[in-house]
mmCIF file with all atom_site columns, C-alpha atoms and ligand atoms in Angstrom:
data_model
loop_
_atom_site.group_PDB
_atom_site.id
_atom_site.type_symbol
_atom_site.label_atom_id
_atom_site.label_alt_id
_atom_site.label_comp_id
_atom_site.label_asym_id
_atom_site.label_entity_id
_atom_site.label_seq_id
_atom_site.pdbx_PDB_ins_code
_atom_site.Cartn_x
_atom_site.Cartn_y
_atom_site.Cartn_z
_atom_site.occupancy
_atom_site.B_iso_or_equiv
_atom_site.pdbx_formal_charge
_atom_site.auth_seq_id
_atom_site.auth_comp_id
_atom_site.auth_asym_id
_atom_site.auth_atom_id
_atom_site.pdbx_PDB_model_num
ATOM   1   C  CA  . MET A 1 1   ? 237.701 151.983 90.871  1.00 0.00 ? 78  MET A CA  1
ATOM   2   C  CA  . PRO A 1 2   ? 240.907 154.070 90.530  1.00 0.00 ? 79  PRO A CA  1
ATOM   3   C  CA  . ILE A 1 3   ? 243.411 154.632 93.326  1.00 0.00 ? 80  ILE A CA  1
ATOM   4   C  CA  . ASP A 1 4   ? 242.220 157.143 95.942  1.00 0.00 ? 81  ASP A CA  1
ATOM   5   C  CA  . PRO A 1 5   ? 244.454 160.231 95.520  1.00 0.00 ? 82  PRO A CA  1
ATOM   6   C  CA  . ASN A 1 6   ? 243.601 161.224 99.091  1.00 0.00 ? 83  ASN A CA  1
ATOM   7   C  CA  . PHE A 1 7   ? 244.807 157.963 100.598 1.00 0.00 ? 84  PHE A CA  1
ATOM   8   C  CA  . GLU A 1 8   ? 247.057 159.819 103.062 1.00 0.00 ? 85  GLU A CA  1
ATOM   9   C  CA  . GLN A 1 9   ? 243.933 161.263 104.687 1.00 0.00 ? 86  GLN A CA  1
ATOM   10  C  CA  . ASN A 1 10  ? 241.684 158.235 104.208 1.00 0.00 ? 87  ASN A CA  1
ATOM   11  C  CA  . ARG A 1 11  ? 244.021 155.396 105.208 1.00 0.00 ? 88  ARG A CA  1
ATOM   12  C  CA  . GLU A 1 12  ? 246.382 154.508 108.020 1.00 0.00 ? 89  GLU A CA  1
ATOM   13  C  CA  . LYS A 1 13  ? 250.027 153.681 107.469 1.00 0.00 ? 90  LYS A CA  1
ATOM   14  C  CA  . ALA A 1 14  ? 250.278 149.930 108.024 1.00 0.00 ? 91  ALA A CA  1
ATOM   15  C  CA  . GLY A 1 15  ? 254.031 149.471 107.797 1.00 0.00 ? 92  GLY A CA  1
ATOM   16  C  CA  . GLU A 1 16  ? 256.814 149.323 105.271 1.00 0.00 ? 93  GLU A CA  1
ATOM   17  C  CA  . GLU A 1 17  ? 257.841 146.864 102.540 1.00 0.00 ? 94  GLU A CA  1
ATOM   18  C  CA  . ASN A 1 18  ? 260.743 146.965 100.109 1.00 0.00 ? 95  ASN A CA  1
ATOM   19  C  CA  . GLY A 1 19  ? 261.680 150.437 101.328 1.00 0.00 ? 96  GLY A CA  1
ATOM   20  C  CA  . VAL A 1 20  ? 258.271 152.055 100.738 1.00 0.00 ? 97  VAL A CA  1
ATOM   21  C  CA  . ASP A 1 21  ? 255.358 152.848 103.027 1.00 0.00 ? 98  ASP A CA  1
ATOM   22  C  CA  . VAL A 1 22  ? 252.287 150.617 102.950 1.00 0.00 ? 99  VAL A CA  1
ATOM   23  C  CA  . TRP A 1 23  ? 248.859 152.177 103.536 1.00 0.00 ? 100 TRP A CA  1
ATOM   24  C  CA  . GLY A 1 24  ? 246.229 149.821 104.873 1.00 0.00 ? 101 GLY A CA  1
ATOM   25  C  CA  . PRO A 1 25  ? 243.986 148.063 105.279 1.00 0.00 ? 102 PRO A CA  1
ATOM   26  C  CA  . VAL A 1 26  ? 246.210 145.065 104.666 1.00 0.00 ? 103 VAL A CA  1
ATOM   27  C  CA  . ASP A 1 27  ? 245.011 141.470 104.927 1.00 0.00 ? 104 ASP A CA  1
ATOM   28  C  CA  . PRO A 1 28  ? 247.150 139.209 102.726 1.00 0.00 ? 105 PRO A CA  1
ATOM   29  C  CA  . PRO A 1 29  ? 246.926 137.513 100.377 1.00 0.00 ? 106 PRO A CA  1
ATOM   30  C  CA  . GLU A 1 30  ? 243.684 139.201 99.214  1.00 0.00 ? 107 GLU A CA  1
ATOM   31  C  CA  . GLN A 1 31  ? 244.240 142.746 100.472 1.00 0.00 ? 108 GLN A CA  1
ATOM   32  C  CA  . LEU A 1 32  ? 247.650 144.366 100.058 1.00 0.00 ? 109 LEU A CA  1
ATOM   33  C  CA  . GLY A 1 33  ? 246.958 148.090 100.398 1.00 0.00 ? 110 GLY A CA  1
ATOM   34  C  CA  . ILE A 1 34  ? 248.609 151.059 98.682  1.00 0.00 ? 111 ILE A CA  1
ATOM   35  C  CA  . HIS A 1 35  ? 252.392 150.941 98.337  1.00 0.00 ? 112 HIS A CA  1
ATOM   36  C  CA  . GLY A 1 36  ? 254.494 154.104 98.211  1.00 0.00 ? 113 GLY A CA  1
ATOM   37  C  CA  . THR A 1 37  ? 253.744 157.717 99.018  1.00 0.00 ? 114 THR A CA  1
ATOM   38  C  CA  . HIS A 1 38  ? 255.209 160.082 96.401  1.00 0.00 ? 115 HIS A CA  1
ATOM   39  C  CA  . VAL A 1 39  ? 254.609 157.352 93.830  1.00 0.00 ? 116 VAL A CA  1
ATOM   40  C  CA  . ALA A 1 40  ? 251.650 155.339 95.099  1.00 0.00 ? 117 ALA A CA  1
ATOM   41  C  CA  . VAL A 1 41  ? 250.460 152.035 93.613  1.00 0.00 ? 118 VAL A CA  1
ATOM   42  C  CA  . ASP A 1 42  ? 247.214 150.476 94.771  1.00 0.00 ? 119 ASP A CA  1
ATOM   43  C  CA  . PHE A 1 43  ? 248.231 146.827 94.897  1.00 0.00 ? 120 PHE A CA  1
ATOM   44  C  CA  . ASP A 1 44  ? 244.582 145.788 95.114  1.00 0.00 ? 121 ASP A CA  1
ATOM   45  C  CA  . ILE A 1 45  ? 243.917 147.350 91.686  1.00 0.00 ? 122 ILE A CA  1
ATOM   46  C  CA  . CYS A 1 46  ? 247.244 146.503 89.952  1.00 0.00 ? 123 CYS A CA  1
ATOM   47  C  CA  . ILE A 1 47  ? 246.883 143.752 87.319  1.00 0.00 ? 124 ILE A CA  1
ATOM   48  C  CA  . ALA A 1 48  ? 250.622 143.506 86.547  1.00 0.00 ? 125 ALA A CA  1
ATOM   49  C  CA  . ASP A 1 49  ? 250.187 145.032 83.106  1.00 0.00 ? 126 ASP A CA  1
ATOM   50  C  CA  . GLY A 1 50  ? 253.803 146.202 83.212  1.00 0.00 ? 127 GLY A CA  1
ATOM   51  C  CA  . ALA A 1 51  ? 253.457 149.455 81.239  1.00 0.00 ? 128 ALA A CA  1
ATOM   52  C  CA  . CYS A 1 52  ? 254.771 151.463 84.197  1.00 0.00 ? 129 CYS A CA  1
ATOM   53  C  CA  . LEU A 1 53  ? 257.923 149.339 84.399  1.00 0.00 ? 130 LEU A CA  1
ATOM   54  C  CA  . GLU A 1 54  ? 258.493 149.661 80.662  1.00 0.00 ? 131 GLU A CA  1
ATOM   55  C  CA  . ASP A 1 55  ? 257.796 153.378 80.388  1.00 0.00 ? 132 ASP A CA  1
ATOM   56  C  CA  . CYS A 1 56  ? 259.243 154.922 83.558  1.00 0.00 ? 133 CYS A CA  1
ATOM   57  C  CA  . PRO A 1 57  ? 262.352 156.818 82.388  1.00 0.00 ? 134 PRO A CA  1
ATOM   58  C  CA  . VAL A 1 58  ? 264.124 156.468 85.733  1.00 0.00 ? 135 VAL A CA  1
ATOM   59  C  CA  . ASP A 1 59  ? 263.178 152.872 86.655  1.00 0.00 ? 136 ASP A CA  1
ATOM   60  C  CA  . VAL A 1 60  ? 261.154 153.589 89.766  1.00 0.00 ? 137 VAL A CA  1
ATOM   61  C  CA  . PHE A 1 61  ? 259.283 150.255 89.658  1.00 0.00 ? 138 PHE A CA  1
ATOM   62  C  CA  . THR A 1 62  ? 260.320 146.678 90.330  1.00 0.00 ? 139 THR A CA  1
ATOM   63  C  CA  . TRP A 1 63  ? 258.228 143.509 90.252  1.00 0.00 ? 140 TRP A CA  1
ATOM   64  C  CA  . VAL A 1 64  ? 257.343 141.884 93.547  1.00 0.00 ? 141 VAL A CA  1
ATOM   65  C  CA  . ASP A 1 65  ? 255.442 138.633 94.046  1.00 0.00 ? 142 ASP A CA  1
ATOM   66  C  CA  . SER A 1 66  ? 251.858 138.681 95.289  1.00 0.00 ? 143 SER A CA  1
ATOM   67  C  CA  . PRO A 1 67  ? 250.841 135.023 95.368  1.00 0.00 ? 144 PRO A CA  1
ATOM   68  C  CA  . ASP A 1 68  ? 247.094 134.338 95.592  1.00 0.00 ? 145 ASP A CA  1
ATOM   69  C  CA  . HIS A 1 69  ? 246.078 137.968 95.136  1.00 0.00 ? 146 HIS A CA  1
ATOM   70  C  CA  . PRO A 1 70  ? 242.811 137.998 93.130  1.00 0.00 ? 147 PRO A CA  1
ATOM   71  C  CA  . GLU A 1 71  ? 244.024 140.527 90.493  1.00 0.00 ? 148 GLU A CA  1
ATOM   72  C  CA  . SER A 1 72  ? 247.573 139.318 89.774  1.00 0.00 ? 149 SER A CA  1
ATOM   73  C  CA  . GLU A 1 73  ? 250.481 137.387 91.191  1.00 0.00 ? 150 GLU A CA  1
ATOM   74  C  CA  . LEU A 1 74  ? 252.960 140.204 90.536  1.00 0.00 ? 151 LEU A CA  1
ATOM   75  C  CA  . LYS A 1 75  ? 252.765 143.863 91.544  1.00 0.00 ? 152 LYS A CA  1
ATOM   76  C  CA  . ALA A 1 76  ? 254.688 146.975 90.488  1.00 0.00 ? 153 ALA A CA  1
ATOM   77  C  CA  . GLU A 1 77  ? 256.469 148.187 93.619  1.00 0.00 ? 154 GLU A CA  1
ATOM   78  C  CA  . PRO A 1 78  ? 257.599 151.847 93.494  1.00 0.00 ? 155 PRO A CA  1
ATOM   79  C  CA  . THR A 1 79  ? 260.883 150.787 95.074  1.00 0.00 ? 156 THR A CA  1
ATOM   80  C  CA  . HIS A 1 80  ? 262.836 153.787 93.836  1.00 0.00 ? 157 HIS A CA  1
ATOM   81  C  CA  . GLU A 1 81  ? 260.160 156.458 94.286  1.00 0.00 ? 158 GLU A CA  1
ATOM   82  C  CA  . ALA A 1 82  ? 262.809 158.945 95.418  1.00 0.00 ? 159 ALA A CA  1
ATOM   83  C  CA  . GLN A 1 83  ? 264.116 158.936 91.808  1.00 0.00 ? 160 GLN A CA  1
ATOM   84  C  CA  . CYS A 1 84  ? 260.764 159.991 90.354  1.00 0.00 ? 161 CYS A CA  1
ATOM   85  C  CA  . ILE A 1 85  ? 260.879 163.059 88.092  1.00 0.00 ? 162 ILE A CA  1
ATOM   86  C  CA  . ASP A 1 86  ? 257.085 163.541 88.055  1.00 0.00 ? 163 ASP A CA  1
ATOM   87  C  CA  . CYS A 1 87  ? 256.684 162.968 84.331  1.00 0.00 ? 164 CYS A CA  1
ATOM   88  C  CA  . MET A 1 88  ? 253.299 161.267 84.980  1.00 0.00 ? 165 MET A CA  1
ATOM   89  C  CA  . LEU A 1 89  ? 253.853 158.657 82.265  1.00 0.00 ? 166 LEU A CA  1
ATOM   90  C  CA  . CYS A 1 90  ? 253.028 155.797 84.609  1.00 0.00 ? 167 CYS A CA  1
ATOM   91  C  CA  . VAL A 1 91  ? 249.788 157.487 85.661  1.00 0.00 ? 168 VAL A CA  1
ATOM   92  C  CA  . ASP A 1 92  ? 248.819 157.897 81.998  1.00 0.00 ? 169 ASP A CA  1
ATOM   93  C  CA  . VAL A 1 93  ? 249.671 154.372 80.833  1.00 0.00 ? 170 VAL A CA  1
ATOM   94  C  CA  . CYS A 1 94  ? 248.248 152.330 83.710  1.00 0.00 ? 171 CYS A CA  1
ATOM   95  C  CA  . PRO A 1 95  ? 245.166 150.631 82.220  1.00 0.00 ? 172 PRO A CA  1
ATOM   96  C  CA  . VAL A 1 96  ? 243.422 150.317 85.581  1.00 0.00 ? 173 VAL A CA  1
ATOM   97  C  CA  . ASP A 1 97  ? 244.388 153.674 87.171  1.00 0.00 ? 174 ASP A CA  1
ATOM   98  C  CA  . ALA A 1 98  ? 246.279 151.994 89.982  1.00 0.00 ? 175 ALA A CA  1
ATOM   99  C  CA  . ILE A 1 99  ? 248.964 154.700 90.231  1.00 0.00 ? 176 ILE A CA  1
ATOM   100 C  CA  . ASP A 1 100 ? 248.905 158.210 91.669  1.00 0.00 ? 177 ASP A CA  1
ATOM   101 C  CA  . VAL A 1 101 ? 251.945 160.501 91.648  1.00 0.00 ? 178 VAL A CA  1
ATOM   102 C  CA  . ASP A 1 102 ? 251.972 163.715 93.656  1.00 0.00 ? 179 ASP A CA  1
ATOM   103 C  CA  . PRO A 1 103 ? 255.097 165.894 93.821  1.00 0.00 ? 180 PRO A CA  1
ATOM   104 C  CA  . GLY A 1 104 ? 253.730 167.327 97.068  1.00 0.00 ? 181 GLY A CA  1
ATOM   105 C  CA  . ARG A 1 105 ? 253.841 163.977 98.841  1.00 0.00 ? 182 ARG A CA  1
ATOM   106 C  CA  . ALA A 1 106 ? 257.180 162.976 100.256 1.00 0.00 ? 183 ALA A CA  1
ATOM   107 C  CA  . GLY A 1 107 ? 258.092 159.323 100.129 1.00 0.00 ? 184 GLY A CA  1
ATOM   108 C  CA  . ARG A 1 108 ? 260.702 157.501 102.149 1.00 0.00 ? 185 ARG A CA  1
ATOM   109 C  CA  . ILE A 1 109 ? 264.280 158.367 101.182 1.00 0.00 ? 186 ILE A CA  1
HETATM 110 S  S1  . SF4 B 2 .   ? 255.859 159.876 87.216  1.00 0.00 ? 72  SF4 B S1  1
HETATM 111 FE FE1 . SF4 B 2 .   ? 257.388 159.317 85.634  1.00 0.00 ? 72  SF4 B FE1 1
HETATM 112 S  S2  . SF4 B 2 .   ? 259.347 159.215 86.755  1.00 0.00 ? 72  SF4 B S2  1
HETATM 113 FE FE2 . SF4 B 2 .   ? 257.699 159.131 88.301  1.00 0.00 ? 72  SF4 B FE2 1
HETATM 114 S  S3  . SF4 B 2 .   ? 257.349 156.931 88.627  1.00 0.00 ? 72  SF4 B S3  1
HETATM 115 FE FE3 . SF4 B 2 .   ? 255.878 157.617 87.060  1.00 0.00 ? 72  SF4 B FE3 1
HETATM 116 S  S4  . SF4 B 2 .   ? 256.902 157.199 85.082  1.00 0.00 ? 72  SF4 B S4  1
HETATM 117 FE FE4 . SF4 B 2 .   ? 258.496 157.116 86.698  1.00 0.00 ? 72  SF4 B FE4 1
#
């Protein structure tokens, strides 16, 4: 199932990690929630494919560890979401549709 583009309405903000908002529910290590707001990555869908890290022209993503998560032990954190230029490459290349980018959503600065 792809990331819910309406997560701001459907989820509660659960906190902050690595400078980005985290949208719950969160219950580690199995459930990690959606990370980021302008650039949002559903950590529970992410399989650490890495295409977003390779293709993002402004290096928004960094790897973070997610030990014992059922899908992958690394996740693409949108650490530098404020740099995003809305090219949508990451949305297009993600093989599991874990990423949603919305210019109308403001992330943390
Ligand atoms: S939309 Fe483009 S600039 Fe923004 S995070 Fe994705 S690849 Fe990077």
